[in-house]
Coordinates of C-alpha atoms and ligand atoms in Angstrom, one line a residue:
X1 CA 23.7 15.4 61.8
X2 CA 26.5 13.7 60.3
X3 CA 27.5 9.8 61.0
X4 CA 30.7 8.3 60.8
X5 CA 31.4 5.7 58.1
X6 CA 34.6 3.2 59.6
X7 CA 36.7 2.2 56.9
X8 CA 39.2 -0.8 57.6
X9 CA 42.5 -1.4 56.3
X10 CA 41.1 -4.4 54.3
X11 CA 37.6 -2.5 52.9
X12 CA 39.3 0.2 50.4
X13 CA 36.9 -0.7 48.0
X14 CA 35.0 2.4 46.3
X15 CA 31.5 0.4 46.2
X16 CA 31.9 -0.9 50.0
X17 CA 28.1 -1.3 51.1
X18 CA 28.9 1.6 53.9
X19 CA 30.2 3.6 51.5
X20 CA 27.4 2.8 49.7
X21 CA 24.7 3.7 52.7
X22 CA 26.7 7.3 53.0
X23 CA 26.0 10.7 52.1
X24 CA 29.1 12.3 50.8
X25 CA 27.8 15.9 51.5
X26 CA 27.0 15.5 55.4
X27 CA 28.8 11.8 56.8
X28 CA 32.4 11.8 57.9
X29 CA 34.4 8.7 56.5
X30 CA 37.1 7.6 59.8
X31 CA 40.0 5.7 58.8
X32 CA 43.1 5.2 61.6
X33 CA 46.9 3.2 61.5
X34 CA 45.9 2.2 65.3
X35 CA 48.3 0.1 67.3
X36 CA 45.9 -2.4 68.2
X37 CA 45.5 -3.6 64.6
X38 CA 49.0 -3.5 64.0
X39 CA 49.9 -5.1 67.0
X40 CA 47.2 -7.6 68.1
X41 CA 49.4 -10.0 66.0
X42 CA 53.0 -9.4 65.0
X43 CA 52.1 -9.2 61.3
X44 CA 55.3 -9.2 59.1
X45 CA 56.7 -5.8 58.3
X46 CA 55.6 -6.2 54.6
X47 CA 52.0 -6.4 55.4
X48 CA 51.7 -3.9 57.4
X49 CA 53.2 -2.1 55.4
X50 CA 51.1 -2.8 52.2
X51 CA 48.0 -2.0 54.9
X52 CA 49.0 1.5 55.8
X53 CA 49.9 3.0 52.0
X54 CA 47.1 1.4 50.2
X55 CA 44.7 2.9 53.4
X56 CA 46.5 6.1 52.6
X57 CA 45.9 6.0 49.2
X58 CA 42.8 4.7 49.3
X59 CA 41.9 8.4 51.9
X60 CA 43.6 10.5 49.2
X61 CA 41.3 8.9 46.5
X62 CA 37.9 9.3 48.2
X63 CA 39.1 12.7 49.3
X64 CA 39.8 13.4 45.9
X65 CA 36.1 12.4 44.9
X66 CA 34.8 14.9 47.6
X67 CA 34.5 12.7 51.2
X68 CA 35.6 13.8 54.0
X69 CA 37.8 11.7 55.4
X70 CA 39.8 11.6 58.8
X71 CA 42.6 9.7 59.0
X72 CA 44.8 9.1 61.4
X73 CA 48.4 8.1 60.9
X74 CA 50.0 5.7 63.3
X75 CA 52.4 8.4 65.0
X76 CA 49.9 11.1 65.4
X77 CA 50.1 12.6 68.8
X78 CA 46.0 12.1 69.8
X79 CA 45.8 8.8 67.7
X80 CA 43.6 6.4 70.6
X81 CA 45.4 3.5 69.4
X82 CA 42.5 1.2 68.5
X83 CA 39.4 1.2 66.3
X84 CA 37.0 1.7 68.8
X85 CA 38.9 4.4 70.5
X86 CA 39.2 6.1 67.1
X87 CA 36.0 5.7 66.4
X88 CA 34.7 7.7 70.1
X89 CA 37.3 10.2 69.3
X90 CA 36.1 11.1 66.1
X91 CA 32.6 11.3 67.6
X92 CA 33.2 13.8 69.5
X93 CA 35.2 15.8 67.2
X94 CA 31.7 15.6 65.2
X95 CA 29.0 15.1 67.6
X96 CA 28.2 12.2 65.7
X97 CA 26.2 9.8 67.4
X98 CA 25.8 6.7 64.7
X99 CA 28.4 4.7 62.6
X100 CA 27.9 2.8 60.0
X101 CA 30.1 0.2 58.9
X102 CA 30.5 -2.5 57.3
X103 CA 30.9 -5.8 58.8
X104 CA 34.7 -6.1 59.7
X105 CA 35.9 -10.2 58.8
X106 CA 37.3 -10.9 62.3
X107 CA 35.0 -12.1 65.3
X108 CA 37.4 -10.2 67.6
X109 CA 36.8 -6.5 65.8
X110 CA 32.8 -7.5 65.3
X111 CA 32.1 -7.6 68.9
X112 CA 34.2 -4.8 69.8
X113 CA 32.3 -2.6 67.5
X114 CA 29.0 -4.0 68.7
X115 CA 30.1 -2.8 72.7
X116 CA 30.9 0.5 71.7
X117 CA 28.7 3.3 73.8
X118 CA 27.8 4.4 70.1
X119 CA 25.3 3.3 67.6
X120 CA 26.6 1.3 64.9
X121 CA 25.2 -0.5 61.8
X122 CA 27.4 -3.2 60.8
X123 CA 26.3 -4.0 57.0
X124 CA 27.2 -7.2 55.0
X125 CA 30.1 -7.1 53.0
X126 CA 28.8 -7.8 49.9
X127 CA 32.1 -7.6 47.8
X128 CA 32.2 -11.1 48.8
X129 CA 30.3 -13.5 45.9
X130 CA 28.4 -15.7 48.4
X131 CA 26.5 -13.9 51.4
X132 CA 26.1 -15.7 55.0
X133 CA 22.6 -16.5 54.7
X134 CA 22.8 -18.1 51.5
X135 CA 25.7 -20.2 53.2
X136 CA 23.6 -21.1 56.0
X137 CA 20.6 -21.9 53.7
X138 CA 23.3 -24.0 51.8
X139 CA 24.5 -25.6 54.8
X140 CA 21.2 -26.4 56.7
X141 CA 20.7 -30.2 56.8
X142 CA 23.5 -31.4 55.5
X143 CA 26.1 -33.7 56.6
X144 CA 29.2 -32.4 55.4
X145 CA 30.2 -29.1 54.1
X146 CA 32.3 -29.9 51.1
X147 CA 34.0 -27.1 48.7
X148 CA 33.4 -29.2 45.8
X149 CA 29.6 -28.8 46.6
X150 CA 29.6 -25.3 47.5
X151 CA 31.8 -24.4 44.0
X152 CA 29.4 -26.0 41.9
X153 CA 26.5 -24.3 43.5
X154 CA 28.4 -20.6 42.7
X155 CA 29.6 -21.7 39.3
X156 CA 25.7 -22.2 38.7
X157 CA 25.2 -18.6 40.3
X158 CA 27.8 -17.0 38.7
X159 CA 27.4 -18.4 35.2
X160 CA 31.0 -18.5 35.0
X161 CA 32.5 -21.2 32.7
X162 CA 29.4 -22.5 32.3
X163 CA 27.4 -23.6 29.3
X164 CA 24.1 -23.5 30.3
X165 CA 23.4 -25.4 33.1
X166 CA 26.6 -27.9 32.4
X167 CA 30.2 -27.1 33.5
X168 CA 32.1 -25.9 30.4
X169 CA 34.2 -29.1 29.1
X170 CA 31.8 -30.9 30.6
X171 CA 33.7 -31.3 34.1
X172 CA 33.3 -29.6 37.0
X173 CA 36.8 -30.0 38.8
X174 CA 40.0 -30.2 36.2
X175 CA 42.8 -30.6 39.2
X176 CA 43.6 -33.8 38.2
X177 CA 45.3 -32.4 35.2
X178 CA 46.9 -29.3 37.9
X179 CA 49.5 -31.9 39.4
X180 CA 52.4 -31.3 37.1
X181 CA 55.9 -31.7 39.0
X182 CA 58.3 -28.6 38.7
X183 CA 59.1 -28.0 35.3
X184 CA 62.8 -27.6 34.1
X185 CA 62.7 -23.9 34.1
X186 CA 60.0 -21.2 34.2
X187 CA 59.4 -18.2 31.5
X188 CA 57.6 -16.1 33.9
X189 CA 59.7 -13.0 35.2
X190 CA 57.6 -13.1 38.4
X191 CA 54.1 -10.9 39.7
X192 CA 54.6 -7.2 38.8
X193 CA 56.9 -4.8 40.8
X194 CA 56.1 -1.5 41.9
X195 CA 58.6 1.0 42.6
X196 CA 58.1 2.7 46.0
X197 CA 56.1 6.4 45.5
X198 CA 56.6 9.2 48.2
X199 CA 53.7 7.7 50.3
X200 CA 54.7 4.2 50.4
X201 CA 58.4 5.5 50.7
X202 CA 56.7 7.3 54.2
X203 CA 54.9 4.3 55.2
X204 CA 58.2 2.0 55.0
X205 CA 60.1 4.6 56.9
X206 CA 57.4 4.4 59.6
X207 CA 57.3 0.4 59.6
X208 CA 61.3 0.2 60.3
X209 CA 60.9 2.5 63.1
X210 CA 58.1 0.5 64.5
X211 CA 58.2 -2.8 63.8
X212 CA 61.3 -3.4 61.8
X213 CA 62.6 -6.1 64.0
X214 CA 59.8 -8.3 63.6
X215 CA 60.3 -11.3 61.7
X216 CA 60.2 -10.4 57.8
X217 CA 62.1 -8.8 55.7
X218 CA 60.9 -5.2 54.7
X219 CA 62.5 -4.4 51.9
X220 CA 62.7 -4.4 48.8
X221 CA 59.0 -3.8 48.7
X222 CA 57.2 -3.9 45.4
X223 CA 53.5 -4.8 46.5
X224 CA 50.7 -2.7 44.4
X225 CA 49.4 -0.2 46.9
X226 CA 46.5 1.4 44.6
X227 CA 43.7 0.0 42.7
X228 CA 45.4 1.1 39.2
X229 CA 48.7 -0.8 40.3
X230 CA 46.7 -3.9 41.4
X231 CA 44.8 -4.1 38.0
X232 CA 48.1 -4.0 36.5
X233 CA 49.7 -6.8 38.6
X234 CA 46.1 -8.9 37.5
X235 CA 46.4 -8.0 33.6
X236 CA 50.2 -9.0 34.0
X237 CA 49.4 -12.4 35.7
X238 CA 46.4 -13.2 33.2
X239 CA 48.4 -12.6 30.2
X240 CA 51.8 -14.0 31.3
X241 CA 51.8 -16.4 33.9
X242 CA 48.1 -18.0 34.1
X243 CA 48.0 -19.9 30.6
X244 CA 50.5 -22.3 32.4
X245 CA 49.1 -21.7 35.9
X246 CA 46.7 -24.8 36.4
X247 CA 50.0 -27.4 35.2
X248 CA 52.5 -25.8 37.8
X249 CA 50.0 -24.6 40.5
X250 CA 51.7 -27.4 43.3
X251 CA 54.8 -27.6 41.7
X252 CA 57.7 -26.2 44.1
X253 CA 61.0 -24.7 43.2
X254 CA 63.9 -23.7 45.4
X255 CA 64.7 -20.3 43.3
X256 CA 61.4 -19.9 42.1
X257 CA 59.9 -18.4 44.4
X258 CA 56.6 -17.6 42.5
X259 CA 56.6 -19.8 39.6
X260 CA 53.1 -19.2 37.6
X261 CA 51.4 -17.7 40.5
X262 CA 49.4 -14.4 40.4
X263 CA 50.1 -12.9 43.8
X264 CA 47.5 -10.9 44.1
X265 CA 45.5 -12.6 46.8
X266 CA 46.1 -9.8 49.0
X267 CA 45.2 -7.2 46.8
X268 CA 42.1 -9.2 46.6
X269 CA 41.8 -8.8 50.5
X270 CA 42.3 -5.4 51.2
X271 CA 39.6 -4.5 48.9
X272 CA 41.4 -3.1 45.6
X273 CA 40.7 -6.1 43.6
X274 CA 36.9 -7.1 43.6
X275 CA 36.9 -11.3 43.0
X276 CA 34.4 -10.6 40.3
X277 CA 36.6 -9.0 38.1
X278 CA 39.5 -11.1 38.9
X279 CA 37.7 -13.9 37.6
X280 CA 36.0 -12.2 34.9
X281 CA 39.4 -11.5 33.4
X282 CA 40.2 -15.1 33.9
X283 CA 37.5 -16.5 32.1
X284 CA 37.7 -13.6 29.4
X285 CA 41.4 -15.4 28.5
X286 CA 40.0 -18.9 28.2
X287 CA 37.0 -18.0 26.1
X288 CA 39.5 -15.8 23.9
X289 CA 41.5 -19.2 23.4
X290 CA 44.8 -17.6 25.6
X291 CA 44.4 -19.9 28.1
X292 CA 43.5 -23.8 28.7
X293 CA 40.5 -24.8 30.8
X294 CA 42.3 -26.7 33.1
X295 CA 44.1 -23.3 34.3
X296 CA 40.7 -21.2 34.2
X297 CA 39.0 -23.8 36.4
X298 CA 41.7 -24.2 38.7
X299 CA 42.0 -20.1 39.2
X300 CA 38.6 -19.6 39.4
X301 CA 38.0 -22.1 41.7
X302 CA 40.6 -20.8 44.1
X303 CA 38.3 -17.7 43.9
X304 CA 34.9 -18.4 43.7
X305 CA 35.4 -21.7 45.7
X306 CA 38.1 -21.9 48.4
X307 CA 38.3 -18.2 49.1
X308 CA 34.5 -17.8 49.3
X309 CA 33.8 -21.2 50.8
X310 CA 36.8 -20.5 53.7
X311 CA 35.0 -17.3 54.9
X312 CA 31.9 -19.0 55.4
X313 CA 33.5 -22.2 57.5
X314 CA 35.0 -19.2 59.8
X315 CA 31.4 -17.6 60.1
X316 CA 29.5 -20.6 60.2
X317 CA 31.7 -22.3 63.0
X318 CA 31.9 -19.2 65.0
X319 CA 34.5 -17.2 67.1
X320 CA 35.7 -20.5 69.0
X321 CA 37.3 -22.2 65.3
X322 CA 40.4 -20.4 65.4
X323 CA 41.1 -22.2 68.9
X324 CA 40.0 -25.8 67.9
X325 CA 42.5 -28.6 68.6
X326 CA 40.6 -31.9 67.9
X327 CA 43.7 -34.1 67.7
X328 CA 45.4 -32.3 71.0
X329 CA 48.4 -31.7 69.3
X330 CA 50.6 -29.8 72.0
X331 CA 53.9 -29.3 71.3
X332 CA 55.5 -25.6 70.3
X333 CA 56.4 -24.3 67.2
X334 CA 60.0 -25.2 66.6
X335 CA 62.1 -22.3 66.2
X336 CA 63.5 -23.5 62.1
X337 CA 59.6 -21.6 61.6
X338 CA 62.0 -18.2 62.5
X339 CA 64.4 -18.9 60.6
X340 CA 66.6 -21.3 62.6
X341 CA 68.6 -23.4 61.0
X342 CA 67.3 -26.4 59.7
X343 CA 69.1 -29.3 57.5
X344 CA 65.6 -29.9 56.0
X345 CA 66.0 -28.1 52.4
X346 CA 62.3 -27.7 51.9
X347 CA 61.5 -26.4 55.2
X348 CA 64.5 -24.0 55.3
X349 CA 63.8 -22.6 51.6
X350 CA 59.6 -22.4 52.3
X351 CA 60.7 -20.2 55.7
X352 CA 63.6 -18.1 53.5
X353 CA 60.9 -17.1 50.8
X354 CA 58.3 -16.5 53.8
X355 CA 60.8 -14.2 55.8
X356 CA 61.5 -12.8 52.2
X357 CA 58.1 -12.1 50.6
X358 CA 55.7 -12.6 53.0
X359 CA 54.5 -15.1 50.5
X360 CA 54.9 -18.9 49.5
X361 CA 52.2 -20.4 47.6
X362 CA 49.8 -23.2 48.7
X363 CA 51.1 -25.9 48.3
X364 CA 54.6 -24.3 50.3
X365 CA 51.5 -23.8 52.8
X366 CA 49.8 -27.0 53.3
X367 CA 52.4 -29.5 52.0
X368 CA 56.1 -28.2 53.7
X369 CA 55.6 -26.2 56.6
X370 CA 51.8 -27.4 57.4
X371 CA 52.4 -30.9 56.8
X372 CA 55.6 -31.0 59.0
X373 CA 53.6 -28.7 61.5
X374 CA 50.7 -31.9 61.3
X375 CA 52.8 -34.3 61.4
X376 CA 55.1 -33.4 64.3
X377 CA 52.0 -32.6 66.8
X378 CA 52.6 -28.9 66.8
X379 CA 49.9 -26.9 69.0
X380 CA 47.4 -25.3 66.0
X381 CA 46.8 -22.3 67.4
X382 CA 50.7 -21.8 67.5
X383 CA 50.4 -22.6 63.8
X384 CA 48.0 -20.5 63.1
X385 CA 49.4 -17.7 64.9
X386 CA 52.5 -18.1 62.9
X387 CA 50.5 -17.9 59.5
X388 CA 48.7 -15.3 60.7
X389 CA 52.4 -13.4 61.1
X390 CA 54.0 -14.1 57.8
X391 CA 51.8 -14.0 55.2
X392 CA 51.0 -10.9 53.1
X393 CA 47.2 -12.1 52.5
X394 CA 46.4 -13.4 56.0
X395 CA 42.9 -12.4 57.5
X396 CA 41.6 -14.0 60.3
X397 CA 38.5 -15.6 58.2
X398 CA 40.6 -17.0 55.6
X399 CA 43.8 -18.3 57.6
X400 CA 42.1 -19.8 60.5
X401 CA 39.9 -22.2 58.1
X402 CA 42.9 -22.9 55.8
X403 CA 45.4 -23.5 58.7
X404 CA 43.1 -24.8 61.7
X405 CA 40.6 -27.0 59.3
X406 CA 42.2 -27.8 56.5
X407 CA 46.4 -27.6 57.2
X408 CA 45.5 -29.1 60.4
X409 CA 42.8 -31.3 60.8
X410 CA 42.2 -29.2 64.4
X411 CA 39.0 -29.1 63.2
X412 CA 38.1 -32.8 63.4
X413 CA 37.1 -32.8 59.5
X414 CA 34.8 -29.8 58.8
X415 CA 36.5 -28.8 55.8
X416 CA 38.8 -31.8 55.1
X417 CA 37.9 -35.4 54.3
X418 CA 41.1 -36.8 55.5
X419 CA 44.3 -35.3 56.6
X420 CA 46.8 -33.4 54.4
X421 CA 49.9 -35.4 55.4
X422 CA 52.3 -36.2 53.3
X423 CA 55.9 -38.5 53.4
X424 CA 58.8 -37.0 51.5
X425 CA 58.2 -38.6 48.1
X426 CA 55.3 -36.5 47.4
X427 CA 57.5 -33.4 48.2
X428 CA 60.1 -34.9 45.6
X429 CA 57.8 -35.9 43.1
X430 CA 56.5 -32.0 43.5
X431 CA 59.2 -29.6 43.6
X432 CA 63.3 -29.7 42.8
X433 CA 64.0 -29.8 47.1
X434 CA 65.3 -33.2 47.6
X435 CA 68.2 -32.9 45.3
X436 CA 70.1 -30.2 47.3
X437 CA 69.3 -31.7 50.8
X438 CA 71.5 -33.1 53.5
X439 CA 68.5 -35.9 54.2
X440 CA 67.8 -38.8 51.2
X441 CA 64.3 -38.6 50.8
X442 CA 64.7 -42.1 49.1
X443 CA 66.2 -43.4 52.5
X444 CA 63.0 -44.7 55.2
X445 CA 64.8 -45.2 57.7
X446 CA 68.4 -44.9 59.3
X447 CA 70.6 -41.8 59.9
X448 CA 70.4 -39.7 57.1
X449 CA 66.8 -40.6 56.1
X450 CA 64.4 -37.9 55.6
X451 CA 62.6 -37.0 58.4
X452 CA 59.2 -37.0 56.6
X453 CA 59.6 -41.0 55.8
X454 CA 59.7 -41.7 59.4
X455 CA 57.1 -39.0 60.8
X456 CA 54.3 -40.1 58.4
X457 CA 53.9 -43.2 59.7
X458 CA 54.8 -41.9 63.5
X459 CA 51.2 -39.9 62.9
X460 CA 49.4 -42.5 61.3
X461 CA 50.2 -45.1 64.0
X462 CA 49.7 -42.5 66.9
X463 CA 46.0 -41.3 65.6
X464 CA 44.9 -44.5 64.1
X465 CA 41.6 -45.1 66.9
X466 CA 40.5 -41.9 64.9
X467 CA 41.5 -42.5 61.3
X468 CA 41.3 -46.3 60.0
X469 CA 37.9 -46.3 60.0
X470 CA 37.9 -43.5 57.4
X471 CA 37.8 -45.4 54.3
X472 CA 40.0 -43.1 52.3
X473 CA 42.9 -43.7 54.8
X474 CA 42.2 -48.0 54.5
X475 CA 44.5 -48.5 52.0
X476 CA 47.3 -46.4 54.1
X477 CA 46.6 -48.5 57.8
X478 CA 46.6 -51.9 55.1
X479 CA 50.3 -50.7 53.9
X480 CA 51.1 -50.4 57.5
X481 CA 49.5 -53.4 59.1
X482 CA 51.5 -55.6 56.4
X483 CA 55.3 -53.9 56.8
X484 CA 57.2 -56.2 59.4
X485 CA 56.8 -55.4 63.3
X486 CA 60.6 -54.9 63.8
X487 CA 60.2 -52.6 61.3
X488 CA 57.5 -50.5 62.4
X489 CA 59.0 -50.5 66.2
X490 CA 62.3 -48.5 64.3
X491 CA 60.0 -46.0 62.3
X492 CA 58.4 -45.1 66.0
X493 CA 61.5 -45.1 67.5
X494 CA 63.3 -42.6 65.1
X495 CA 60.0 -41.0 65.1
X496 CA 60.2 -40.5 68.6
X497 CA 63.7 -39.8 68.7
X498 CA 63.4 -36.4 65.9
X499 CA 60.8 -35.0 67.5
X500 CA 62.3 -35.4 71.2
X501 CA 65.5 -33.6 69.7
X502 CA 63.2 -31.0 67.7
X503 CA 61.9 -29.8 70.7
X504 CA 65.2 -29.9 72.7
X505 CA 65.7 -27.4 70.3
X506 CA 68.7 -29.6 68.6
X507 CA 69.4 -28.3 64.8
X508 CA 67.1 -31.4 62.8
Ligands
DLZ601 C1 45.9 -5.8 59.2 C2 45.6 -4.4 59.6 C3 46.7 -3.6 60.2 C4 48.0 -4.2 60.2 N1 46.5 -2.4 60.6 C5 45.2 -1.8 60.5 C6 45.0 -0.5 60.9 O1 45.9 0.2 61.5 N2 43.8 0.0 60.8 C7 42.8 -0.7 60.2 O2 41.7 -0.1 60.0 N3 43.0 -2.0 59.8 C8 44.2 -2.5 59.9 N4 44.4 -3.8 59.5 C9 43.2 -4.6 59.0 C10 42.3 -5.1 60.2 O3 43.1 -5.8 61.1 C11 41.2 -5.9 59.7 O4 40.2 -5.0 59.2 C12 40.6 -6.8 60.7 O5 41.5 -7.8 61.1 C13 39.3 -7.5 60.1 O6 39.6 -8.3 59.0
SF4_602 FE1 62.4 -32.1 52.6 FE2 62.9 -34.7 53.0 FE3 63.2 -33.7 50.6 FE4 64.9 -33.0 52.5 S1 64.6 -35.0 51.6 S2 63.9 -31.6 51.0 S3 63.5 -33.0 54.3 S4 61.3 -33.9 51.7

């Protein structure tokens, strides 16, 4: 009898382990555009879009190599609208009575499967480098869960930019050398662009009918939608842009929108990238002499570190993370994250390119709109419900650690040693913002100051029972303790004052 093998949007990978477990001649692979998925958050337009042609590409190909596959499109008459409900329907189209799949990366789709009236097998995903129980053999015992700790242990594993047992270069971590500010210009033309083909042309007609009025724009869209086009956009990033990666990686610029970047974390996601080979083409440039260690360590640690090291947090913490709020930080997400107007130049240039793209790089992440998220109180799950809408790469697994651990500290320090918080000057000293805003990021205080000055110390004095005993945040509280009381009382007061007229909904 045959089974059914589920194949998400984000596991279009050839050797997926449930591909793997199948028999091409008697199993039937199920693939569905459900509503559920599409809808359970309102993902930007782009993404969904990049979803649905690379799953229908993805179909065509193992169709092509002799599976049969049933897919569903999104407007078909007896689509059941969710993957369960696909999954049933499917069953008795086949009288099949067991899936396999492989384990889907979001708590919420894991225990639906598991309460299906169906036998299912949920296997590992092993496309990822490090598996659970090695991360929970890892983990056992120990105080803190560190990256750093975790990277060196898969750099040993991997072998990659290693020389025997030592780190190549003879240091582990090169980001202190990854801190350059924006450069004058950039001689990078951008990530590749792919023209739209018939099927993704079909896909963004369906996405404007559906869901164009969600926030994002859809077009032009020139995400790789195949395997072929995403090893393209990787060979084009390794050979153009990543030599100078590792000095501009924080850098921000207002009309660079991707400056060396590669882009293709999403391609990475979905499946048509496997990390392996991503950093296998990385490490291939450095050892060739294309590219500088400081940029190969830096990308590969992105990979083999953060990306692998964030899925495990969200596993090992369990289906409760995504909701943590260990500073009780309550207040609403500001409308300026839509697209309201804001006289913050950072802020309204981060949200442009994110309404844009669907993409803005880390540091865009973490240091404009996370930071002002941090520092302003804003409810974390609202935070990470808004990353979860406008970002072309964002999974569950990866965006909850990123934005409820380490953008947000709503963790209470699981993945980050202190909080990522920031006053203007770093912005400045990072990116080309400050020069074309209507704040002075120079002025601490007063109208005109930037708001950042004011709202850094606002959330240092405000969580200081929980932070000056941290000894990496002394030196801040000793600053603080030592600038004159009259002084302080005005930085709390204009603190106060922004963040009462940000959420009067006032233009800031
Ligand atoms: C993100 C996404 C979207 C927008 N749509 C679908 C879909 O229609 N069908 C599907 O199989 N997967 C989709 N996905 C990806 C899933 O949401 C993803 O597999 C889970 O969130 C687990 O990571
Ligand atoms: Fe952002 Fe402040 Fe710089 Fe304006 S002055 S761009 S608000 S950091």
């Amino acid at each position: 009898m045959s089974r059914l093998i589920l194949v998400l949007g984000d596991q279009l990978s050839e050797n997926l382990s449930a591909l793997r477990e199948a028999d091409k001649g008697s199993d039937v692979v199920v693939m569905a555009e459900v509503r559920e998925e599409a809808t359970y958050v309102q993902h930007h337009p782009k993404k969904i879009a990049l979803v649905f042609a690379a799953m229908r590409k993805f179909a065509a190909s193992l169709r092509e190599d002799g599976w049969d596959v049933r897919y569903t499109e999104l407007d078909d008459t007896d689509n059941a609208g969710s993957i369960p409900g696909e999954l049933l329907r499917r069953a008795d189209e086949t009288g099949a009575k067991e899936v396999i799949a492989t384990e889907p990366g979001e708590w919420r789709l894991i225990e639906a499967l598991s309460d299906m009236p169906l036998k299912i097998h949920q296997l590992a995903d092993d496309r990822f480098i490090a598996s659970r129980s090695e991360f929970e053999d890892w983990a056992k015992g120990r105080k803190s869960l560190r990256m750093e700790y975790f990277y060196r242990e898969q750099r040993k594993k991997t072998g990659y930019m290693m020389d025997g047992d030592e780190p190549a270069g003879g240091q582990w971590n090169y980001d202190h050398d990854n801190r350059q500010p924006a450069p004058e210009d950039i001689d990078f033309g951008g990530p590749m662009h792919f023209t739209p083909d018939e099927t993704v042309e079909a896909v963004l007609e369906l996405v404007e009918a559906r869901f164009g009025n969600w926030f994002g724009e859809l077009r032009p869209f020139w995400f790789a939608t195949d395997r072929g086009q995403a090893r393209r956009a990787l060979t084009h990033f390794v050979k153009h842009a990543l030599p100078k990666f590792g000095d501009y990686q924080d850098a921000m610029m207002g009309d660079e929108r991707f400056l060396y970047h590669s882009v293709i974390s999403a391609y990475m996601n979905l499946g048509l990238l496997d990390p392996r080979e991503v950093c296998d083409a990385v490490e291939q440039s450095w050892r060739d002499g294309d590219t500088p260690i400081n940029a190969a360590e830096g990308y590969i640690r992105q990979v083999i570190g953060w990306r692998e090291y964030m899925r495990q947090i969200y596993f090992h913490e369990g289906p409760d993370y995504p909701r943590r709020n260990a500073l009780n930080h309550q207040r609403a997400l500001p409308p300026l994250y839509w697209g309201a107007e804001t006289k913050m130049h950072c802020l309204s240039k981060a949200v442009e390119q994110t309404r844009d793209e669907a993409y803005a790089h880390h540091i865009q992440r973490l240091m404009v709109t996370g930071n002002f998220a941090l520092l302003c109180g804003i409810d974390p799950a609202e935070v990470e419900d808004w990353y979860m809408r406008v970002y072309f790469d964002a999974f569950e697994w990866v965006t909850a650690p990123n934005t409820v651990g380490m953008s947000q500290f709503a963790d209470g320090g699981v993945i980050a040693s202190k909080p990522y918080v920031s006053s203007g000057t770093y912005i400045d000293k990072m990116s080309d913002y400050c020069g074309d805003c209507h704040y002075s990021v120079k002025q601490k205080t007063g109208e005109g100051a930037c708001p950042f000055n004011v709202l850094y110390w606002h959330f240092m004095d405000r969580h200081r029972d929980r932070f000056e005993k941290n000894p990496r945040m002394a030196q801040i509280y000793g600053t603080w303790d030592r600038m004159k009381p009259d002084k302080r009382e005005t930085i709390v007061a204009e603190a106060e004052d922004f963040l009462k007229r940000l959420s009067s909904g006032d233009t800031v």
